[in-house]
């Protein structure tokens, strides 16, 4: 659309236009004229009173001797001109803040200085004296006359707006800037649904102080006492930069006090980026309790890599794959190709991309089908591939080792080979911390998938990169959705191991770091994301129960059982094997690793797994995987499952062709 068309759509407005300034309506012009007239009356009164004070009540005689016409003209012309030039009449009196008071001070100081200079010049021309005390008195009186009425109007407007409205009695935790902003908004917004009754803050210097008419009632320990004294029904957490430990403490104390409605303002990063405001209250989420990590990426680097490119994502209907599609779409690729075997999940991903205007070609595809992958890559010629398709449930993969190897290993080989043959520029494999010293089929198959990508890195123009990270909140492979479902059903939670710990990260944060690592990769790297500190699963279960407004053990029992086969009680640090090398990004490291001795031999060994899988020879497949990763020790469970599967396969009659 042309600028002329835009101008043609602009509605006609009747007002005043000054070059470089916004168009003013007639009402705005009238308002400014009234304010200027009122200020003129103030200036005349201040000048008369200044003369009266300076000359002991003989103001008329003193003015007559000095030339009243000239003084009055200079006073009005210079000061009103300075007021207008310094933005005094652009201020909204009813919404005036401290910055606006600074504007008034500058305008009055500028006008007074200008008037003093004009009087000095006039005095030299007429030879009359110009008393400095007179000018000082006039300046003070002018400031009082200009600022005083405006402050009075602001207070009156604030009192009129803060008429109490029906709502839930709420206690604000945090008496800082965010708490002050929240209290002000709630008191002036009758539709907010909350009536603040005071603050709690652990800063002893604030206790007893009053903010917007609300008193700081003491530290957080007094919450139960305040709840009972004021019939509080909700707690509002106004600490945008608070640590996860601080938020967990507030939630625990509020639950102990019987409060079930707990809300929190957004994180500081979202506020600074303009995505939310202090008053956007929301229910406390699990990521608030586990830690609000500020993840920043080099948007110029990532954008330069993905913009106007063809990007393909396998496993696009999964939690990681779908979030990859959302984040990649921010950088406006030429086309996005989401690939998945799950048609329903793929449908909804495609709908979301369509809604945001991202050109997309959804493909129902199976990464284990090498012919389909080669044909797909040949036809669409993607520039960048993110391979997120994988089986991730540790327990299920112990029961189905053949399916784990087929998808996680041979699926990676098929997709990676198709990328190599189509001369794809870059191939990024999404891996896991369970690939480090693997103890499960899921972990060892992802480790072999890493080796496949590293082996193919030197075989053609395609650059292969691996990105490892731990669990993500909300992932379908995580224990969190299971716990949430059990809480909704009123069932006890089962925690596998009292000291079981896992690394967690919000899905969007992990995906942003994947994009950053992919843009940084030159081929052959294993990037490791900094996941922070591991979280004990028992603590996680207790926090989820509290978030539901219930009490751990009392309302929802927690059963501690032994870890499942293949599960570690404590995951190895992702840096445990060979250490890491720092990168320019503080949350991304590169794992030190021993180069593959014979990439071609490794790829041949992986390809030889396919006939074993097709023949259903599970035990032999597990042994072949162990040969590829000598540190892997299959669990007794997976060995028993493999032998049982082989026995069942041997008893099946041979298929008869038609």
XYZ file of C-alpha atoms in Angstrom:
658
model
C 0.000 0.000 0.000
C 1.362 3.437 -0.962
C 1.729 6.439 1.320
C -0.923 8.174 -0.761
C -3.341 5.365 -0.026
C -2.531 5.611 3.668
C -3.136 9.338 3.616
C -6.361 8.758 1.739
C -7.566 6.486 4.545
C -6.770 9.007 7.251
C -9.994 10.573 8.608
C -10.321 14.319 8.308
C -9.827 16.143 11.613
C -10.559 19.704 12.477
C -7.812 21.178 14.587
C -4.599 23.128 14.743
C -1.383 21.842 13.157
C 2.092 23.153 13.840
C 5.050 21.747 11.906
C 6.938 19.231 14.084
C 4.102 19.072 16.650
C 1.051 16.823 16.828
C -2.304 18.057 15.544
C -4.332 19.681 18.343
C -8.094 19.517 18.561
C -10.107 22.637 19.266
C -10.825 21.290 22.741
C -7.098 20.925 23.453
C -6.412 24.458 22.210
C -9.209 25.814 24.417
C -7.868 23.901 27.431
C -4.385 25.355 26.946
C -5.796 28.847 26.525
C -7.710 28.551 29.801
C -4.596 27.328 31.621
C -2.533 30.183 30.162
C -5.180 32.737 31.244
C -5.200 31.280 34.754
C -1.392 31.397 34.859
C -1.460 35.032 33.684
C -3.673 35.897 36.650
C -1.235 34.042 38.931
C 1.737 35.941 37.462
C 0.065 39.323 37.992
C -0.875 38.428 41.561
C 2.669 37.152 42.278
C 4.224 40.331 40.865
C 1.930 42.599 42.909
C 2.579 40.585 46.097
C 6.349 40.619 45.487
C 6.319 44.422 45.266
C 4.076 44.640 48.320
C 6.460 42.472 50.376
C 9.622 44.168 49.115
C 8.399 47.724 49.710
C 6.542 47.172 52.992
C 3.035 47.500 51.629
C 3.747 50.363 49.164
C 3.340 48.195 46.061
C 1.346 50.742 44.031
C 3.833 53.541 44.493
C 6.808 51.287 43.743
C 5.205 49.936 40.602
C 4.219 53.409 39.434
C 7.799 54.611 39.862
C 9.250 51.648 37.905
C 6.817 51.801 34.990
C 3.993 49.312 35.462
C 3.155 48.817 31.786
C 6.626 47.685 30.874
C 7.013 45.391 33.902
C 3.632 43.722 33.475
C 4.213 43.237 29.749
C 7.636 41.714 30.256
C 6.390 39.523 33.085
C 3.514 38.046 31.087
C 5.288 37.830 27.722
C 8.523 36.257 28.950
C 7.094 33.848 31.526
C 4.131 32.611 29.499
C 6.417 32.171 26.503
C 8.844 30.110 28.589
C 5.995 28.038 30.016
C 4.756 27.142 26.559
C 8.215 26.484 25.119
C 9.219 24.193 28.018
C 6.094 22.026 27.742
C 4.079 23.207 30.719
C 0.783 23.263 28.816
C 1.266 19.792 27.356
C 1.011 18.220 30.825
C -2.105 16.413 32.010
C -2.940 17.939 35.376
C -5.181 15.062 36.482
C -2.411 12.487 35.849
C 0.595 14.529 36.909
C 3.588 12.625 38.299
C 7.040 13.416 39.642
C 8.497 13.856 36.152
C 5.797 16.413 35.436
C 6.698 18.292 38.621
C 10.230 18.498 37.242
C 8.835 19.988 34.027
C 6.981 22.643 36.050
C 10.103 23.485 38.024
C 12.114 23.892 34.819
C 9.396 26.029 33.220
C 9.117 28.349 36.246
C 12.904 28.595 36.585
C 13.265 29.375 32.895
C 10.504 31.990 32.973
C 11.903 33.648 36.111
C 15.420 33.726 34.665
C 14.109 35.212 31.436
C 12.111 37.843 33.323
C 15.176 38.737 35.429
C 17.267 39.153 32.281
C 14.573 41.303 30.644
C 14.282 43.501 33.760
C 18.059 43.922 33.884
C 18.142 45.094 30.271
C 15.169 47.371 30.875
C 16.793 48.786 34.022
C 20.019 49.655 32.159
C 17.990 51.406 29.460
C 15.949 53.481 31.954
C 18.685 53.861 34.548
C 16.395 52.567 37.299
C 17.517 50.117 39.979
C 16.465 46.423 39.737
C 16.289 44.950 43.244
C 17.493 41.338 43.282
C 15.352 40.581 46.341
C 12.263 41.591 44.381
C 13.060 39.146 41.596
C 13.777 36.329 44.090
C 10.479 36.909 45.902
C 8.613 37.023 42.619
C 10.218 33.707 41.539
C 9.195 31.938 44.729
C 5.653 33.279 44.567
C 5.373 32.321 40.904
C 6.456 28.754 41.670
C 3.914 28.447 44.479
C 1.147 29.923 42.331
C 1.853 27.685 39.333
C 2.655 24.409 41.128
C 0.252 24.645 44.080
C -3.084 24.649 42.208
C -1.914 21.868 39.898
C -0.933 19.663 42.827
C -4.273 20.366 44.474
C -6.125 19.351 41.297
C -4.008 16.175 41.048
C -4.820 15.190 44.642
C -8.502 15.898 44.080
C -8.519 13.764 40.905
C -6.698 10.920 42.679
C -9.172 10.932 45.564
C -12.098 10.949 43.161
C -10.622 8.002 41.199
C -9.776 5.925 44.279
C -13.348 5.419 45.425
C -13.423 1.965 47.042
C -15.153 -0.660 44.887
C -16.367 -4.118 45.852
C -13.786 -6.833 45.385
C -11.586 -9.449 47.018
C -9.503 -8.216 49.950
C -5.902 -8.617 48.833
C -2.515 -8.289 50.472
C 0.405 -7.108 48.341
C 3.734 -8.817 49.049
C 6.502 -6.417 48.034
C 6.453 -2.681 48.784
C 8.904 -1.638 46.062
C 8.242 0.112 42.761
C 6.207 -2.806 41.426
C 4.070 -2.943 44.581
C 3.482 0.825 44.456
C 2.426 0.622 40.795
C 0.155 -2.327 41.497
C -1.510 -0.637 44.484
C -2.080 2.565 42.509
C -3.668 0.687 39.634
C -5.901 -1.454 41.836
C -7.158 1.580 43.765
C -7.996 3.487 40.580
C -9.457 0.546 38.628
C -12.843 -0.506 40.021
C -13.005 -3.481 37.657
C -9.793 -5.105 38.874
C -11.656 -7.362 41.308
C -9.160 -6.764 44.144
C -9.223 -4.297 47.025
C -5.697 -3.896 48.466
C -5.594 -3.568 52.236
C -1.841 -3.178 52.748
C 1.675 -4.414 52.062
C 4.079 -6.961 53.498
C 7.806 -6.525 52.956
C 10.864 -7.999 54.674
C 12.672 -4.625 54.490
C 12.402 -3.346 58.074
C 13.016 0.253 56.918
C 9.639 0.209 55.131
C 7.568 -1.092 58.043
C 4.917 1.394 59.128
C 5.293 3.585 56.040
C 2.261 4.506 53.938
C 2.099 4.061 50.139
C -0.978 5.349 48.310
C -2.858 5.321 51.579
C -1.887 1.705 52.352
C 0.378 0.803 55.252
C 3.334 -1.604 55.138
C 2.140 -3.977 57.852
C 5.373 -5.853 58.503
C 7.445 -8.798 57.231
C 6.173 -11.878 55.426
C 6.050 -13.823 58.708
C 3.053 -11.702 59.725
C 0.966 -12.942 56.786
C -1.163 -15.322 58.845
C -1.852 -12.648 61.472
C -2.772 -10.042 58.841
C -5.000 -12.519 56.996
C -7.022 -13.154 60.133
C -7.188 -9.493 61.168
C -8.333 -8.157 57.765
C -10.170 -11.168 56.284
C -7.690 -11.326 53.418
C -8.693 -13.695 50.605
C -5.878 -13.173 48.090
C -2.131 -12.611 48.057
C -0.592 -10.605 45.208
C 3.162 -11.076 44.707
C 4.699 -7.829 43.408
C 8.348 -8.849 43.053
C 9.236 -9.043 39.341
C 12.911 -9.845 39.928
C 12.418 -12.154 42.924
C 14.270 -15.455 43.045
C 12.427 -18.748 42.795
C 13.259 -19.412 46.464
C 11.543 -16.162 47.501
C 8.420 -16.963 45.485
C 8.280 -20.507 46.873
C 8.483 -19.069 50.384
C 5.570 -16.702 49.746
C 3.448 -19.512 48.279
C 4.237 -21.798 51.227
C 3.418 -19.128 53.837
C 0.207 -18.177 51.999
C -0.901 -21.812 51.829
C -0.180 -22.251 55.534
C -2.378 -19.207 56.188
C -5.226 -20.786 54.229
C -4.951 -18.522 51.178
C -5.840 -20.329 47.951
C -5.860 -17.357 45.578
C -2.240 -16.376 44.888
C -1.382 -14.152 41.940
C 1.916 -12.755 40.665
C 3.005 -9.960 38.353
C 5.010 -10.913 35.232
C 8.771 -11.407 35.219
C 11.063 -8.408 34.888
C 12.224 -9.427 31.400
C 8.669 -9.328 29.984
C 8.027 -5.966 31.632
C 11.246 -4.439 30.267
C 10.474 -5.751 26.774
C 7.017 -4.182 26.873
C 5.251 -7.550 26.677
C 3.439 -7.013 29.976
C 2.904 -4.471 32.730
C 3.145 -4.581 36.505
C -0.632 -5.004 36.751
C -0.944 -8.074 34.508
C -1.649 -10.427 37.393
C -1.525 -14.137 36.626
C -1.664 -17.391 38.502
C 1.665 -18.541 39.886
C 3.156 -21.026 37.441
C 5.651 -23.789 37.997
C 8.396 -21.851 36.188
C 7.962 -19.044 38.754
C 8.807 -21.540 41.481
C 11.664 -23.215 39.636
C 13.377 -20.012 38.625
C 12.785 -17.188 36.177
C 15.850 -17.357 33.975
C 16.557 -14.421 31.713
C 17.469 -15.881 28.317
C 18.829 -13.497 25.730
C 19.964 -14.366 22.236
C 21.706 -12.531 19.434
C 18.579 -11.802 17.400
C 20.614 -10.264 14.584
C 22.732 -13.420 14.268
C 19.758 -15.799 14.421
C 17.674 -13.585 12.152
C 20.444 -13.378 9.579
C 20.640 -17.176 9.624
C 16.905 -17.980 9.322
C 15.294 -15.009 7.575
C 14.096 -15.806 4.040
C 15.406 -19.394 4.340
C 13.614 -22.715 3.936
C 13.472 -24.349 7.376
C 12.315 -27.924 8.061
C 11.435 -29.229 11.549
C 10.933 -32.934 12.229
C 8.817 -33.936 15.213
C 6.998 -30.630 14.733
C 3.878 -31.737 16.629
C 5.813 -32.437 19.827
C 6.439 -30.017 22.655
C 9.953 -29.104 21.460
C 9.165 -29.246 17.743
C 6.053 -27.070 17.977
C 7.885 -24.474 20.059
C 10.705 -24.510 17.500
C 8.140 -23.681 14.813
C 6.754 -20.770 16.866
C 10.157 -19.277 17.619
C 11.515 -19.790 14.095
C 8.449 -18.015 12.679
C 9.509 -14.874 14.587
C 12.467 -14.572 12.202
C 10.291 -14.797 9.076
C 11.738 -17.689 7.067
C 10.673 -17.970 3.449
C 8.799 -21.167 4.233
C 8.546 -23.431 7.285
C 8.091 -27.179 6.780
C 6.728 -28.913 9.916
C 7.032 -32.707 9.602
C 5.400 -35.228 11.933
C 3.683 -38.602 11.979
C 0.985 -37.239 14.330
C -1.605 -35.788 11.950
C -3.745 -34.144 14.647
C -0.821 -32.412 16.317
C 0.531 -31.369 12.920
C -2.856 -29.914 11.972
C -2.865 -27.623 14.996
C 0.734 -26.518 14.452
C -0.109 -25.649 10.838
C -3.195 -23.719 11.973
C -1.111 -21.687 14.407
C 1.465 -20.849 11.736
C -1.325 -19.843 9.356
C -2.843 -17.583 12.010
C 0.406 -15.636 12.443
C 0.919 -15.364 8.695
C 3.905 -17.697 8.379
C 4.050 -19.542 5.014
C 4.167 -23.243 5.865
C 4.035 -26.633 4.109
C 2.938 -29.227 6.714
C 4.035 -32.774 5.856
C 2.764 -36.005 7.394
C 5.955 -37.985 7.383
C 7.873 -40.727 9.173
C 11.575 -40.027 9.724
C 12.200 -43.793 9.737
C 11.178 -43.957 6.075
C 14.409 -43.184 4.241
C 12.761 -43.067 0.801
C 10.167 -40.556 1.957
C 12.810 -38.399 3.628
C 15.012 -38.333 0.513
C 12.057 -37.468 -1.696
C 10.866 -34.764 0.723
C 14.290 -33.107 0.965
C 14.821 -33.349 -2.801
C 11.512 -31.656 -3.565
C 11.558 -28.894 -0.937
C 15.313 -28.188 -0.769
C 15.414 -26.984 2.880
C 18.343 -24.783 3.888
C 18.172 -25.610 7.611
C 16.837 -28.724 9.364
C 15.993 -29.102 13.060
C 15.660 -32.792 13.904
C 13.450 -33.026 17.000
C 11.637 -36.283 16.163
C 12.396 -38.868 18.855
C 10.899 -41.169 21.441
C 11.542 -39.630 24.875
C 9.698 -41.724 27.522
C 12.420 -43.579 29.409
C 10.141 -46.252 30.870
C 8.354 -47.039 27.602
C 11.608 -47.251 25.685
C 12.898 -49.831 28.184
C 9.837 -51.905 27.278
C 10.203 -51.306 23.519
C 13.919 -51.292 22.670
C 13.352 -52.008 18.974
C 11.080 -48.984 18.561
C 13.572 -46.824 20.451
C 16.422 -47.813 18.137
C 14.257 -47.617 15.019
C 13.105 -44.026 15.638
C 15.939 -42.438 17.585
C 18.848 -44.032 15.699
C 17.671 -45.082 12.239
C 15.293 -42.101 12.040
C 18.246 -39.780 12.638
C 20.312 -41.684 10.057
C 17.531 -41.409 7.458
C 16.904 -37.691 8.040
C 20.621 -36.907 8.248
C 21.442 -38.827 5.053
C 18.573 -37.100 3.204
C 19.968 -33.747 4.329
C 23.451 -34.706 3.150
C 22.217 -35.894 -0.256
C 20.140 -32.708 -0.719
C 23.120 -30.513 0.265
C 21.229 -28.949 3.175
C 23.296 -26.144 4.667
C 22.869 -27.039 8.352
C 21.361 -29.937 10.329
C 20.688 -29.458 14.071
C 19.967 -32.516 16.231
C 17.998 -32.021 19.457
C 19.599 -34.296 22.056
C 19.322 -34.837 25.811
C 21.386 -34.923 28.979
C 20.445 -38.618 29.232
C 22.927 -39.242 26.389
C 25.746 -38.587 28.889
C 26.859 -41.869 30.475
C 23.580 -43.410 29.253
C 21.767 -45.882 31.506
C 18.554 -46.311 29.485
C 17.546 -47.246 25.944
C 16.272 -43.724 25.417
C 19.591 -42.228 26.527
C 21.849 -44.629 24.624
C 19.864 -44.306 21.389
C 20.168 -40.520 21.581
C 23.906 -40.945 22.170
C 24.190 -43.052 19.019
C 22.101 -40.447 17.165
C 24.694 -37.852 18.188
C 27.468 -40.060 16.840
C 25.597 -40.480 13.548
C 25.431 -36.716 13.036
C 29.074 -36.208 13.959
C 30.111 -39.005 11.594
C 28.196 -37.441 8.679
C 29.611 -33.981 9.335
C 32.702 -34.568 7.161
C 30.933 -36.422 4.343
C 29.490 -33.491 2.426
C 28.623 -29.806 2.463
C 26.058 -30.175 5.261
C 27.179 -29.014 8.703
C 25.802 -31.139 11.549
C 25.388 -29.719 15.045
C 24.125 -31.366 18.250
C 22.398 -29.456 21.081
C 21.948 -31.204 24.458
C 19.654 -30.124 27.267
C 17.578 -31.622 30.078
C 13.853 -31.707 30.808
C 11.573 -28.895 29.727
C 8.519 -27.770 31.654
C 5.313 -28.850 29.976
C 6.974 -31.455 27.767
C 4.813 -34.478 27.090
C 7.755 -36.643 28.132
C 8.043 -34.928 31.512
C 6.701 -36.111 34.859
C 4.958 -32.758 35.413
C 1.830 -33.385 33.266
C 1.432 -36.761 35.014
C 1.576 -35.129 38.457
C -0.896 -32.423 37.399
C -3.347 -35.009 36.103
C -3.080 -37.049 39.320
C -3.719 -33.931 41.419
C -6.830 -33.109 39.352
C -8.110 -36.642 39.906
C -7.350 -36.559 43.620
C -4.872 -39.431 43.313
C -1.639 -39.800 45.320
C 1.583 -38.798 43.573
C 4.290 -41.413 43.073
C 7.870 -40.124 43.223
C 10.527 -42.521 41.967
C 13.325 -42.091 44.508
C 13.398 -39.705 47.471
C 16.528 -37.987 46.149
C 15.841 -38.190 42.418
C 16.849 -34.939 40.733
C 16.421 -33.549 37.233
C 17.429 -30.454 35.282
C 14.505 -28.317 34.104
C 14.055 -25.379 31.762
C 11.031 -23.610 30.277
C 10.416 -24.870 26.730
C 10.588 -21.428 25.137
C 13.899 -20.683 26.869
C 15.447 -23.986 25.739
C 14.324 -23.441 22.147
C 15.734 -19.916 22.044
C 19.101 -21.285 23.123
C 18.828 -24.033 20.499
C 18.397 -21.353 17.823
C 21.365 -19.424 19.217
C 23.543 -22.550 19.268
C 22.462 -23.506 15.764
C 23.397 -20.073 14.455
C 26.793 -20.302 16.188
C 27.583 -23.820 14.954
C 30.207 -24.396 12.318
C 29.686 -28.161 12.181
C 30.785 -31.024 14.400
C 29.999 -29.370 17.767
C 28.017 -30.791 20.670
C 26.519 -27.759 22.365
C 25.444 -28.079 25.999
C 22.849 -25.718 27.452
C 23.280 -24.413 30.998
C 20.190 -25.744 32.771
C 20.977 -24.210 36.155
C 20.685 -26.314 39.306
C 18.903 -29.696 39.351
C 15.518 -29.882 41.079
C 14.559 -32.696 43.446
C 11.435 -34.419 42.075
C 9.971 -34.742 45.585
C 10.219 -30.958 46.005
C 8.653 -30.524 42.578
C 5.684 -32.695 43.560
C 5.152 -30.683 46.739
C 5.246 -27.371 44.845
C 2.701 -28.610 42.300
C 0.371 -29.591 45.119
C 0.722 -26.144 46.728
C 0.057 -24.439 43.406
C -3.244 -26.290 43.306
C -4.181 -24.753 46.670
C -3.701 -28.044 48.500
C -1.337 -29.267 51.189
C 1.309 -31.919 50.476
C 0.742 -35.177 52.376
C -2.322 -33.796 54.194
C -4.546 -33.247 51.121
C -2.546 -35.145 48.504
C -0.448 -38.153 49.600
C 3.024 -38.618 48.135
C 4.347 -42.164 47.698
C 8.118 -42.632 47.372
C 8.972 -45.687 45.268
C 12.114 -47.113 43.681
C 13.325 -45.638 40.364
C 12.093 -47.366 37.214
C 14.500 -49.544 35.199
C 16.869 -47.367 33.197
C 16.310 -44.271 35.339
C 19.125 -42.656 37.293
C 18.426 -41.112 40.670
C 20.696 -38.196 39.770
C 21.412 -37.345 36.133
C 25.060 -36.823 35.313
C 26.111 -33.277 34.726
C 26.135 -32.626 31.015
C 29.777 -31.675 31.418
C 30.711 -34.835 33.305
C 32.492 -36.873 30.642
C 35.080 -34.597 29.078
C 34.208 -31.148 30.330
C 33.135 -28.184 28.236
C 34.572 -25.159 26.495
C 32.994 -21.756 26.987
C 31.396 -19.877 24.100
C 30.556 -16.181 23.686
C 27.095 -17.001 25.094
C 27.183 -17.583 28.853
C 24.357 -20.178 28.767
C 25.838 -22.280 25.963
C 28.958 -24.461 26.187
C 30.667 -26.863 23.802
C 31.367 -30.391 25.067
C 34.931 -31.605 24.730
C 34.892 -34.963 22.971
C 37.202 -37.509 21.436
C 36.975 -37.441 17.618
C 35.413 -40.501 16.001
C 38.109 -42.941 14.950
C 36.294 -44.243 11.852
C 33.098 -42.361 10.869
C 32.401 -44.624 7.863
C 32.635 -47.739 9.977
C 30.261 -46.269 12.563
C 27.678 -45.375 9.911
C 27.931 -48.867 8.437
C 27.397 -50.381 11.896
C 24.323 -48.208 12.427
C 22.916 -49.109 9.001
C 23.334 -52.805 9.872
C 20.774 -52.344 12.670
C 17.927 -52.053 10.162
C 17.708 -55.751 9.190
C 17.876 -56.709 12.879
C 14.922 -54.459 13.642
C 12.916 -55.697 10.666
C 13.573 -59.271 11.781
C 12.499 -58.433 15.338
C 15.799 -59.569 16.870
C 15.625 -57.381 19.982
C 18.392 -58.959 22.076
C 20.871 -58.776 19.213
C 19.869 -55.162 18.573
C 20.558 -54.271 22.217
C 23.974 -55.949 22.014
C 24.778 -54.029 18.828
C 23.857 -50.752 20.508
C 26.058 -51.630 23.480
C 28.942 -52.267 21.078
C 28.512 -48.737 19.715
C 28.490 -47.226 23.250
C 30.731 -49.467 25.416
C 29.946 -47.534 28.628
C 26.253 -48.438 28.336
C 25.065 -51.160 30.694
C 21.586 -52.413 29.711
C 19.238 -52.891 32.638
C 18.115 -56.404 33.545
C 14.628 -55.280 32.638
C 15.463 -54.315 29.050
C 17.442 -57.528 28.543
C 14.494 -59.567 29.823
C 12.092 -57.630 27.575
C 14.357 -58.215 24.584
C 14.591 -61.969 25.244
C 10.830 -62.195 25.726
C 10.244 -60.326 22.480
C 12.651 -62.636 20.627
C 10.869 -65.694 22.000
C 7.488 -64.392 20.911
C 8.848 -63.524 17.455
C 10.305 -67.009 17.046
C 6.921 -68.577 17.795
C 5.078 -66.464 15.209
C 4.375 -68.244 11.911
C 6.201 -66.958 8.862
C 4.263 -64.489 6.747
C 2.837 -65.913 3.554
C 2.894 -63.722 0.469
C -0.225 -63.231 -1.583
